[in-house]
């Protein structure tokens, strides 16, 4: 197993790695919409937060030798199902023709009051 750490994504605030590489797969920990330069939550609502989360995941995947188009499974946590349409729109724009398996889970309040958290499993 290899731990993945990149300064191009937020540094973990808890006892976890940004990602773990193992047997041709990379498991990316849940990413919040934090600006890696400041560690602050991106402001402006769901669209900029979703774009930041996907940018953070992309940076971690790149550091792992993977990419967004190699994602096999994505799990997105949202505080309320009313965010689903906007998240789906941003996600689709970022993923293009690639359509990995995915779950969007309304789960109530998220850490720091963010509007989404996303984790992925990708091929290397």
mmCIF file of N, CA and C in Angstrom:
data_model
loop_
_atom_site.group_PDB
_atom_site.id
_atom_site.type_symbol
_atom_site.label_atom_id
_atom_site.label_comp_id
_atom_site.label_asym_id
_atom_site.label_seq_id
_atom_site.Cartn_x
_atom_site.Cartn_y
_atom_site.Cartn_z
ATOM 1 N N UNK A 1 0.842 -1.190 0.000
ATOM 2 C CA UNK A 1 0.000 0.000 0.000
ATOM 3 C C UNK A 1 0.881 1.245 0.000
ATOM 4 N N UNK A 2 0.442 2.245 -0.733
ATOM 5 C CA UNK A 2 1.150 3.515 -0.780
ATOM 6 C C UNK A 2 0.206 4.640 -0.380
ATOM 7 N N UNK A 3 0.658 5.500 0.536
ATOM 8 C CA UNK A 3 -0.100 6.686 0.916
ATOM 9 C C UNK A 3 0.151 7.767 -0.122
ATOM 10 N N UNK A 4 -0.890 8.484 -0.482
ATOM 11 C CA UNK A 4 -0.782 9.586 -1.438
ATOM 12 C C UNK A 4 -1.015 10.891 -0.697
ATOM 13 N N UNK A 5 -0.063 11.799 -0.861
ATOM 14 C CA UNK A 5 -0.186 13.143 -0.297
ATOM 15 C C UNK A 5 0.285 14.131 -1.361
ATOM 16 N N UNK A 6 -0.537 15.133 -1.638
ATOM 17 C CA UNK A 6 -0.156 16.193 -2.566
ATOM 18 C C UNK A 6 -0.571 17.536 -1.988
ATOM 19 N N UNK A 7 0.278 18.539 -2.184
ATOM 20 C CA UNK A 7 -0.047 19.890 -1.726
ATOM 21 C C UNK A 7 -1.066 20.560 -2.641
ATOM 22 N N UNK A 8 -1.393 19.918 -3.771
ATOM 23 C CA UNK A 8 -2.373 20.467 -4.705
ATOM 24 C C UNK A 8 -3.812 20.218 -4.243
ATOM 25 N N UNK A 9 -3.959 19.518 -3.114
ATOM 26 C CA UNK A 9 -5.272 19.265 -2.512
ATOM 27 C C UNK A 9 -5.160 19.567 -1.019
ATOM 28 N N UNK A 10 -6.292 19.775 -0.346
ATOM 29 C CA UNK A 10 -6.235 20.095 1.081
ATOM 30 C C UNK A 10 -5.517 19.014 1.890
ATOM 31 N N UNK A 11 -4.689 19.453 2.814
ATOM 32 C CA UNK A 11 -3.980 18.538 3.706
ATOM 33 C C UNK A 11 -4.977 17.948 4.691
ATOM 34 N N UNK A 12 -4.927 16.637 4.938
ATOM 35 C CA UNK A 12 -5.875 16.032 5.882
ATOM 36 C C UNK A 12 -5.816 16.684 7.259
ATOM 37 N N UNK A 13 -6.987 16.936 7.817
ATOM 38 C CA UNK A 13 -7.081 17.544 9.139
ATOM 39 C C UNK A 13 -7.248 16.481 10.227
ATOM 40 N N UNK A 14 -7.466 15.246 9.818
ATOM 41 C CA UNK A 14 -7.674 14.157 10.765
ATOM 42 C C UNK A 14 -6.698 13.027 10.512
ATOM 43 N N UNK A 15 -6.984 11.892 11.088
ATOM 44 C CA UNK A 15 -6.116 10.710 11.009
ATOM 45 C C UNK A 15 -6.477 9.881 9.768
ATOM 46 N N UNK A 16 -6.102 10.387 8.602
ATOM 47 C CA UNK A 16 -6.351 9.688 7.339
ATOM 48 C C UNK A 16 -5.407 10.224 6.274
ATOM 49 N N UNK A 17 -5.295 9.492 5.172
ATOM 50 C CA UNK A 17 -4.501 9.914 4.020
ATOM 51 C C UNK A 17 -5.432 10.491 2.975
ATOM 52 N N UNK A 18 -4.898 11.344 2.108
ATOM 53 C CA UNK A 18 -5.715 11.843 1.001
ATOM 54 C C UNK A 18 -6.189 10.669 0.159
ATOM 55 N N UNK A 19 -5.302 9.698 -0.038
ATOM 56 C CA UNK A 19 -5.656 8.503 -0.809
ATOM 57 C C UNK A 19 -4.684 7.385 -0.455
ATOM 58 N N UNK A 20 -5.107 6.180 -0.798
ATOM 59 C CA UNK A 20 -4.266 4.987 -0.674
ATOM 60 C C UNK A 20 -4.291 4.275 -2.023
ATOM 61 N N UNK A 21 -3.094 3.938 -2.506
ATOM 62 C CA UNK A 21 -2.948 3.146 -3.733
ATOM 63 C C UNK A 21 -2.675 1.706 -3.345
ATOM 64 N N UNK A 22 -3.391 0.771 -4.004
ATOM 65 C CA UNK A 22 -3.181 -0.639 -3.707
ATOM 66 C C UNK A 22 -3.722 -1.490 -4.851
ATOM 67 N N UNK A 23 -2.907 -2.414 -5.329
ATOM 68 C CA UNK A 23 -3.326 -3.387 -6.346
ATOM 69 C C UNK A 23 -4.004 -2.749 -7.554
ATOM 70 N N UNK A 24 -3.428 -1.685 -8.084
ATOM 71 C CA UNK A 24 -3.950 -1.068 -9.297
ATOM 72 C C UNK A 24 -5.145 -0.165 -9.094
ATOM 73 N N UNK A 25 -5.487 0.110 -7.842
ATOM 74 C CA UNK A 25 -6.615 0.991 -7.534
ATOM 75 C C UNK A 25 -6.146 2.117 -6.630
ATOM 76 N N UNK A 26 -6.868 3.229 -6.662
ATOM 77 C CA UNK A 26 -6.632 4.317 -5.729
ATOM 78 C C UNK A 26 -7.961 4.641 -5.052
ATOM 79 N N UNK A 27 -7.907 4.710 -3.722
ATOM 80 C CA UNK A 27 -9.067 4.985 -2.886
ATOM 81 C C UNK A 27 -8.890 6.395 -2.321
ATOM 82 N N UNK A 28 -9.688 7.335 -2.823
ATOM 83 C CA UNK A 28 -9.569 8.734 -2.406
ATOM 84 C C UNK A 28 -10.535 8.996 -1.259
ATOM 85 N N UNK A 29 -9.985 9.518 -0.167
ATOM 86 C CA UNK A 29 -10.806 9.864 0.997
ATOM 87 C C UNK A 29 -11.802 10.957 0.639
ATOM 88 N N UNK A 30 -12.857 11.071 1.432
ATOM 89 C CA UNK A 30 -13.861 12.101 1.218
ATOM 90 C C UNK A 30 -13.225 13.476 1.165
ATOM 91 N N UNK A 31 -13.529 14.213 0.104
ATOM 92 C CA UNK A 31 -12.966 15.548 -0.094
ATOM 93 C C UNK A 31 -14.055 16.594 0.086
ATOM 94 N N UNK A 32 -13.700 17.628 0.832
ATOM 95 C CA UNK A 32 -14.587 18.763 1.055
ATOM 96 C C UNK A 32 -14.197 19.887 0.106
ATOM 97 N N UNK A 33 -15.065 20.881 -0.062
ATOM 98 C CA UNK A 33 -14.746 22.005 -0.949
ATOM 99 C C UNK A 33 -13.836 23.031 -0.279
ATOM 100 N N UNK A 34 -12.626 22.580 0.024
ATOM 101 C CA UNK A 34 -11.637 23.444 0.652
ATOM 102 C C UNK A 34 -10.611 23.869 -0.379
ATOM 103 N N UNK A 35 -10.260 25.138 -0.351
ATOM 104 C CA UNK A 35 -9.195 25.656 -1.205
ATOM 105 C C UNK A 35 -7.875 25.146 -0.639
ATOM 106 N N UNK A 36 -7.074 24.399 -1.421
ATOM 107 C CA UNK A 36 -5.828 23.852 -0.871
ATOM 108 C C UNK A 36 -4.825 24.918 -0.438
ATOM 109 N N UNK A 37 -4.905 26.110 -0.997
ATOM 110 C CA UNK A 37 -3.956 27.169 -0.648
ATOM 111 C C UNK A 37 -4.270 27.794 0.711
ATOM 112 N N UNK A 38 -5.562 27.828 1.061
ATOM 113 C CA UNK A 38 -5.964 28.516 2.295
ATOM 114 C C UNK A 38 -6.595 27.593 3.334
ATOM 115 N N UNK A 39 -7.019 26.412 2.917
ATOM 116 C CA UNK A 39 -7.767 25.462 3.762
ATOM 117 C C UNK A 39 -9.132 26.003 4.173
ATOM 118 N N UNK A 40 -9.614 27.051 3.494
ATOM 119 C CA UNK A 40 -10.941 27.602 3.774
ATOM 120 C C UNK A 40 -11.973 27.030 2.810
ATOM 121 N N UNK A 41 -13.215 26.974 3.280
ATOM 122 C CA UNK A 41 -14.329 26.522 2.449
ATOM 123 C C UNK A 41 -14.533 27.524 1.317
ATOM 124 N N UNK A 42 -14.707 27.012 0.106
ATOM 125 C CA UNK A 42 -14.994 27.849 -1.053
ATOM 126 C C UNK A 42 -16.405 28.413 -0.896
ATOM 127 N N UNK A 43 -16.533 29.706 -1.114
ATOM 128 C CA UNK A 43 -17.833 30.368 -0.968
ATOM 129 C C UNK A 43 -18.553 30.430 -2.314
ATOM 130 N N UNK A 44 -19.848 30.755 -2.273
ATOM 131 C CA UNK A 44 -20.595 30.977 -3.492
ATOM 132 C C UNK A 44 -21.646 29.940 -3.796
ATOM 133 N N UNK A 45 -21.817 28.962 -2.926
ATOM 134 C CA UNK A 45 -22.875 27.989 -3.137
ATOM 135 C C UNK A 45 -22.404 26.662 -3.690
ATOM 136 N N UNK A 46 -23.378 25.902 -4.144
ATOM 137 C CA UNK A 46 -23.129 24.516 -4.524
ATOM 138 C C UNK A 46 -22.235 24.374 -5.756
ATOM 139 N N UNK A 47 -22.404 25.215 -6.778
ATOM 140 C CA UNK A 47 -21.604 25.048 -7.992
ATOM 141 C C UNK A 47 -20.111 25.230 -7.734
ATOM 142 N N UNK A 48 -19.660 26.341 -7.131
ATOM 143 C CA UNK A 48 -18.225 26.456 -6.887
ATOM 144 C C UNK A 48 -17.707 25.408 -5.892
ATOM 145 N N UNK A 49 -18.542 25.011 -4.955
ATOM 146 C CA UNK A 49 -18.108 23.970 -4.024
ATOM 147 C C UNK A 49 -17.932 22.635 -4.744
ATOM 148 N N UNK A 50 -18.858 22.291 -5.626
ATOM 149 C CA UNK A 50 -18.745 21.037 -6.376
ATOM 150 C C UNK A 50 -17.517 21.061 -7.281
ATOM 151 N N UNK A 51 -17.278 22.178 -7.931
ATOM 152 C CA UNK A 51 -16.098 22.289 -8.806
ATOM 153 C C UNK A 51 -14.800 22.145 -8.002
ATOM 154 N N UNK A 52 -14.765 22.715 -6.788
ATOM 155 C CA UNK A 52 -13.559 22.614 -5.956
ATOM 156 C C UNK A 52 -13.337 21.180 -5.490
ATOM 157 N N UNK A 53 -14.393 20.507 -5.089
ATOM 158 C CA UNK A 53 -14.263 19.108 -4.668
ATOM 159 C C UNK A 53 -13.696 18.267 -5.815
ATOM 160 N N UNK A 54 -14.234 18.448 -6.999
ATOM 161 C CA UNK A 54 -13.768 17.662 -8.149
ATOM 162 C C UNK A 54 -12.334 18.047 -8.506
ATOM 163 N N UNK A 55 -11.973 19.315 -8.382
ATOM 164 C CA UNK A 55 -10.586 19.728 -8.622
ATOM 165 C C UNK A 55 -9.645 19.093 -7.602
ATOM 166 N N UNK A 56 -10.059 19.043 -6.339
ATOM 167 C CA UNK A 56 -9.239 18.405 -5.309
ATOM 168 C C UNK A 56 -9.058 16.920 -5.601
ATOM 169 N N UNK A 57 -10.134 16.256 -5.998
ATOM 170 C CA UNK A 57 -10.051 14.833 -6.336
ATOM 171 C C UNK A 57 -9.153 14.631 -7.543
ATOM 172 N N UNK A 58 -9.294 15.478 -8.539
ATOM 173 C CA UNK A 58 -8.455 15.383 -9.730
ATOM 174 C C UNK A 58 -6.972 15.505 -9.375
ATOM 175 N N UNK A 59 -6.626 16.433 -8.492
ATOM 176 C CA UNK A 59 -5.233 16.617 -8.078
ATOM 177 C C UNK A 59 -4.702 15.378 -7.354
ATOM 178 N N UNK A 60 -5.520 14.790 -6.504
ATOM 179 C CA UNK A 60 -5.113 13.587 -5.778
ATOM 180 C C UNK A 60 -4.959 12.416 -6.743
ATOM 181 N N UNK A 61 -5.904 12.291 -7.678
ATOM 182 C CA UNK A 61 -5.798 11.217 -8.674
ATOM 183 C C UNK A 61 -4.536 11.384 -9.508
ATOM 184 N N UNK A 62 -4.235 12.609 -9.925
ATOM 185 C CA UNK A 62 -3.035 12.861 -10.713
ATOM 186 C C UNK A 62 -1.780 12.461 -9.929
ATOM 187 N N UNK A 63 -1.735 12.805 -8.649
ATOM 188 C CA UNK A 63 -0.596 12.437 -7.801
ATOM 189 C C UNK A 63 -0.487 10.923 -7.631
ATOM 190 N N UNK A 64 -1.606 10.233 -7.864
ATOM 191 C CA UNK A 64 -1.650 8.773 -7.737
ATOM 192 C C UNK A 64 -1.344 8.058 -9.038
ATOM 193 N N UNK A 65 -1.220 8.819 -10.137
ATOM 194 C CA UNK A 65 -1.030 8.205 -11.449
ATOM 195 C C UNK A 65 -2.342 7.835 -12.111
ATOM 196 N N UNK A 66 -3.417 8.476 -11.682
ATOM 197 C CA UNK A 66 -4.745 8.207 -12.238
ATOM 198 C C UNK A 66 -5.331 9.517 -12.760
ATOM 199 N N UNK A 67 -6.641 9.513 -13.029
ATOM 200 C CA UNK A 67 -7.320 10.691 -13.570
ATOM 201 C C UNK A 67 -8.825 10.538 -13.391
ATOM 202 N N UNK A 68 -9.536 11.643 -13.600
ATOM 203 C CA UNK A 68 -10.997 11.610 -13.471
ATOM 204 C C UNK A 68 -11.632 10.551 -14.368
ATOM 205 N N UNK A 69 -11.086 10.356 -15.572
ATOM 206 C CA UNK A 69 -11.697 9.390 -16.494
ATOM 207 C C UNK A 69 -11.372 7.942 -16.147
ATOM 208 N N UNK A 70 -10.703 7.727 -15.017
ATOM 209 C CA UNK A 70 -10.427 6.368 -14.544
ATOM 210 C C UNK A 70 -11.204 6.055 -13.264
ATOM 211 N N UNK A 71 -12.090 6.984 -12.869
ATOM 212 C CA UNK A 71 -12.919 6.733 -11.687
ATOM 213 C C UNK A 71 -13.863 5.573 -11.992
ATOM 214 N N UNK A 72 -13.896 4.621 -11.065
ATOM 215 C CA UNK A 72 -14.789 3.471 -11.177
ATOM 216 C C UNK A 72 -16.080 3.698 -10.393
ATOM 217 N N UNK A 73 -15.962 4.353 -9.222
ATOM 218 C CA UNK A 73 -17.108 4.553 -8.337
ATOM 219 C C UNK A 73 -16.948 5.863 -7.597
ATOM 220 N N UNK A 74 -17.997 6.654 -7.573
ATOM 221 C CA UNK A 74 -18.020 7.911 -6.824
ATOM 222 C C UNK A 74 -19.183 7.880 -5.837
ATOM 223 N N UNK A 75 -18.926 8.382 -4.648
ATOM 224 C CA UNK A 75 -19.975 8.547 -3.651
ATOM 225 C C UNK A 75 -19.979 10.011 -3.240
ATOM 226 N N UNK A 76 -21.144 10.635 -3.349
ATOM 227 C CA UNK A 76 -21.287 12.061 -3.041
ATOM 228 C C UNK A 76 -22.311 12.191 -1.913
ATOM 229 N N UNK A 77 -21.897 12.864 -0.856
ATOM 230 C CA UNK A 77 -22.776 13.118 0.284
ATOM 231 C C UNK A 77 -23.239 14.572 0.212
ATOM 232 N N UNK A 78 -24.548 14.786 0.383
ATOM 233 C CA UNK A 78 -25.128 16.128 0.345
ATOM 234 C C UNK A 78 -26.046 16.290 1.561
ATOM 235 N N UNK A 79 -26.220 17.519 2.049
ATOM 236 C CA UNK A 79 -27.064 17.708 3.223
ATOM 237 C C UNK A 79 -28.558 17.524 2.940
ATOM 238 N N UNK A 80 -28.961 17.702 1.679
ATOM 239 C CA UNK A 80 -30.381 17.654 1.340
ATOM 240 C C UNK A 80 -30.522 17.269 -0.134
ATOM 241 N N UNK A 81 -31.546 16.508 -0.474
ATOM 242 C CA UNK A 81 -31.731 16.054 -1.855
ATOM 243 C C UNK A 81 -32.026 17.200 -2.828
ATOM 244 N N UNK A 82 -32.367 18.376 -2.318
ATOM 245 C CA UNK A 82 -32.623 19.512 -3.212
ATOM 246 C C UNK A 82 -31.355 19.938 -3.970
ATOM 247 N N UNK A 83 -30.180 19.547 -3.487
ATOM 248 C CA UNK A 83 -28.920 19.876 -4.164
ATOM 249 C C UNK A 83 -28.601 18.928 -5.316
ATOM 250 N N UNK A 84 -29.320 17.819 -5.418
ATOM 251 C CA UNK A 84 -28.999 16.782 -6.402
ATOM 252 C C UNK A 84 -28.936 17.309 -7.840
ATOM 253 N N UNK A 85 -29.937 18.048 -8.337
ATOM 254 C CA UNK A 85 -29.871 18.485 -9.743
ATOM 255 C C UNK A 85 -28.635 19.321 -10.073
ATOM 256 N N UNK A 86 -28.272 20.256 -9.201
ATOM 257 C CA UNK A 86 -27.115 21.117 -9.470
ATOM 258 C C UNK A 86 -25.809 20.312 -9.388
ATOM 259 N N UNK A 87 -25.727 19.434 -8.412
ATOM 260 C CA UNK A 87 -24.525 18.578 -8.302
ATOM 261 C C UNK A 87 -24.416 17.711 -9.556
ATOM 262 N N UNK A 88 -25.505 17.146 -9.989
ATOM 263 C CA UNK A 88 -25.487 16.295 -11.177
ATOM 264 C C UNK A 88 -25.017 17.078 -12.403
ATOM 265 N N UNK A 89 -25.455 18.321 -12.540
ATOM 266 C CA UNK A 89 -25.064 19.155 -13.677
ATOM 267 C C UNK A 89 -23.558 19.429 -13.671
ATOM 268 N N UNK A 90 -23.025 19.842 -12.526
ATOM 269 C CA UNK A 90 -21.588 20.139 -12.425
ATOM 270 C C UNK A 90 -20.768 18.868 -12.616
ATOM 271 N N UNK A 91 -21.195 17.799 -11.981
ATOM 272 C CA UNK A 91 -20.505 16.509 -12.085
ATOM 273 C C UNK A 91 -20.449 16.062 -13.546
ATOM 274 N N UNK A 92 -21.577 16.136 -14.242
ATOM 275 C CA UNK A 92 -21.628 15.729 -15.649
ATOM 276 C C UNK A 92 -20.710 16.597 -16.507
ATOM 277 N N UNK A 93 -20.673 17.897 -16.245
ATOM 278 C CA UNK A 93 -19.806 18.796 -17.013
ATOM 279 C C UNK A 93 -18.337 18.451 -16.785
ATOM 280 N N UNK A 94 -17.978 18.104 -15.575
ATOM 281 C CA UNK A 94 -16.581 17.770 -15.263
ATOM 282 C C UNK A 94 -16.182 16.384 -15.773
ATOM 283 N N UNK A 95 -17.107 15.449 -15.785
ATOM 284 C CA UNK A 95 -16.808 14.071 -16.178
ATOM 285 C C UNK A 95 -16.921 13.842 -17.682
ATOM 286 N N UNK A 96 -17.659 14.692 -18.374
ATOM 287 C CA UNK A 96 -17.810 14.504 -19.818
ATOM 288 C C UNK A 96 -18.515 13.197 -20.132
ATOM 289 N N UNK A 97 -17.968 12.445 -21.082
ATOM 290 C CA UNK A 97 -18.586 11.183 -21.499
ATOM 291 C C UNK A 97 -18.385 10.051 -20.499
ATOM 292 N N UNK A 98 -17.454 10.220 -19.563
ATOM 293 C CA UNK A 98 -17.171 9.170 -18.579
ATOM 294 C C UNK A 98 -18.300 9.115 -17.548
ATOM 295 N N UNK A 99 -18.876 7.939 -17.352
ATOM 296 C CA UNK A 99 -19.993 7.769 -16.418
ATOM 297 C C UNK A 99 -19.693 6.630 -15.447
ATOM 298 N N UNK A 100 -18.911 6.911 -14.390
ATOM 299 C CA UNK A 100 -18.634 5.849 -13.415
ATOM 300 C C UNK A 100 -19.884 5.512 -12.607
ATOM 301 N N UNK A 101 -19.838 4.390 -11.913
ATOM 302 C CA UNK A 101 -20.888 4.072 -10.953
ATOM 303 C C UNK A 101 -20.901 5.199 -9.917
ATOM 304 N N UNK A 102 -22.088 5.527 -9.389
ATOM 305 C CA UNK A 102 -22.170 6.670 -8.489
ATOM 306 C C UNK A 102 -23.361 6.546 -7.562
ATOM 307 N N UNK A 103 -23.201 7.080 -6.369
ATOM 308 C CA UNK A 103 -24.314 7.237 -5.433
ATOM 309 C C UNK A 103 -24.285 8.667 -4.920
ATOM 310 N N UNK A 104 -25.457 9.280 -4.808
ATOM 311 C CA UNK A 104 -25.599 10.601 -4.185
ATOM 312 C C UNK A 104 -26.477 10.385 -2.959
ATOM 313 N N UNK A 105 -25.917 10.675 -1.780
ATOM 314 C CA UNK A 105 -26.579 10.318 -0.531
ATOM 315 C C UNK A 105 -26.904 11.559 0.287
ATOM 316 N N UNK A 106 -28.205 11.883 0.445
ATOM 317 C CA UNK A 106 -28.583 12.953 1.363
ATOM 318 C C UNK A 106 -28.335 12.458 2.792
ATOM 319 N N UNK A 107 -27.555 13.206 3.574
ATOM 320 C CA UNK A 107 -27.134 12.691 4.875
ATOM 321 C C UNK A 107 -27.272 13.702 6.012
ATOM 322 N N UNK A 108 -27.849 14.843 5.753
ATOM 323 C CA UNK A 108 -27.907 15.861 6.798
ATOM 324 C C UNK A 108 -26.652 16.715 6.793
ATOM 325 N N UNK A 109 -26.453 17.454 7.858
ATOM 326 C CA UNK A 109 -25.343 18.411 7.935
ATOM 327 C C UNK A 109 -23.990 17.751 7.712
ATOM 328 N N UNK A 110 -23.134 18.461 6.973
ATOM 329 C CA UNK A 110 -21.768 18.028 6.732
ATOM 330 C C UNK A 110 -20.806 18.939 7.506
ATOM 331 N N UNK A 111 -19.582 18.463 7.690
ATOM 332 C CA UNK A 111 -18.565 19.202 8.443
ATOM 333 C C UNK A 111 -18.387 20.613 7.880
ATOM 334 N N UNK A 112 -18.215 21.587 8.737
ATOM 335 C CA UNK A 112 -18.025 23.003 8.391
ATOM 336 C C UNK A 112 -19.221 23.610 7.663
ATOM 337 N N UNK A 113 -20.344 22.891 7.588
ATOM 338 C CA UNK A 113 -21.509 23.401 6.873
ATOM 339 C C UNK A 113 -21.379 23.361 5.365
ATOM 340 N N UNK A 114 -20.436 22.558 4.844
ATOM 341 C CA UNK A 114 -20.267 22.462 3.385
ATOM 342 C C UNK A 114 -21.474 21.793 2.755
ATOM 343 N N UNK A 115 -21.572 21.921 1.436
ATOM 344 C CA UNK A 115 -22.747 21.414 0.724
ATOM 345 C C UNK A 115 -22.528 20.062 0.048
ATOM 346 N N UNK A 116 -21.293 19.554 0.076
ATOM 347 C CA UNK A 116 -21.044 18.210 -0.428
ATOM 348 C C UNK A 116 -19.696 17.706 0.051
ATOM 349 N N UNK A 117 -19.587 16.379 0.058
ATOM 350 C CA UNK A 117 -18.339 15.660 0.270
ATOM 351 C C UNK A 117 -18.337 14.522 -0.734
ATOM 352 N N UNK A 118 -17.194 14.249 -1.319
ATOM 353 C CA UNK A 118 -17.133 13.215 -2.365
ATOM 354 C C UNK A 118 -15.913 12.344 -2.159
ATOM 355 N N UNK A 119 -16.096 11.036 -2.307
ATOM 356 C CA UNK A 119 -15.001 10.078 -2.289
ATOM 357 C C UNK A 119 -15.081 9.238 -3.558
ATOM 358 N N UNK A 120 -13.933 8.740 -4.007
ATOM 359 C CA UNK A 120 -13.925 7.945 -5.227
ATOM 360 C C UNK A 120 -12.965 6.772 -5.098
ATOM 361 N N UNK A 121 -13.207 5.788 -5.959
ATOM 362 C CA UNK A 121 -12.278 4.682 -6.205
ATOM 363 C C UNK A 121 -11.970 4.731 -7.692
ATOM 364 N N UNK A 122 -10.692 4.702 -8.034
ATOM 365 C CA UNK A 122 -10.301 4.807 -9.440
ATOM 366 C C UNK A 122 -9.236 3.769 -9.775
ATOM 367 N N UNK A 123 -9.153 3.446 -11.066
ATOM 368 C CA UNK A 123 -8.081 2.598 -11.574
ATOM 369 C C UNK A 123 -6.844 3.454 -11.782
ATOM 370 N N UNK A 124 -5.700 2.802 -11.739
ATOM 371 C CA UNK A 124 -4.442 3.518 -11.975
ATOM 372 C C UNK A 124 -3.977 3.188 -13.381
#
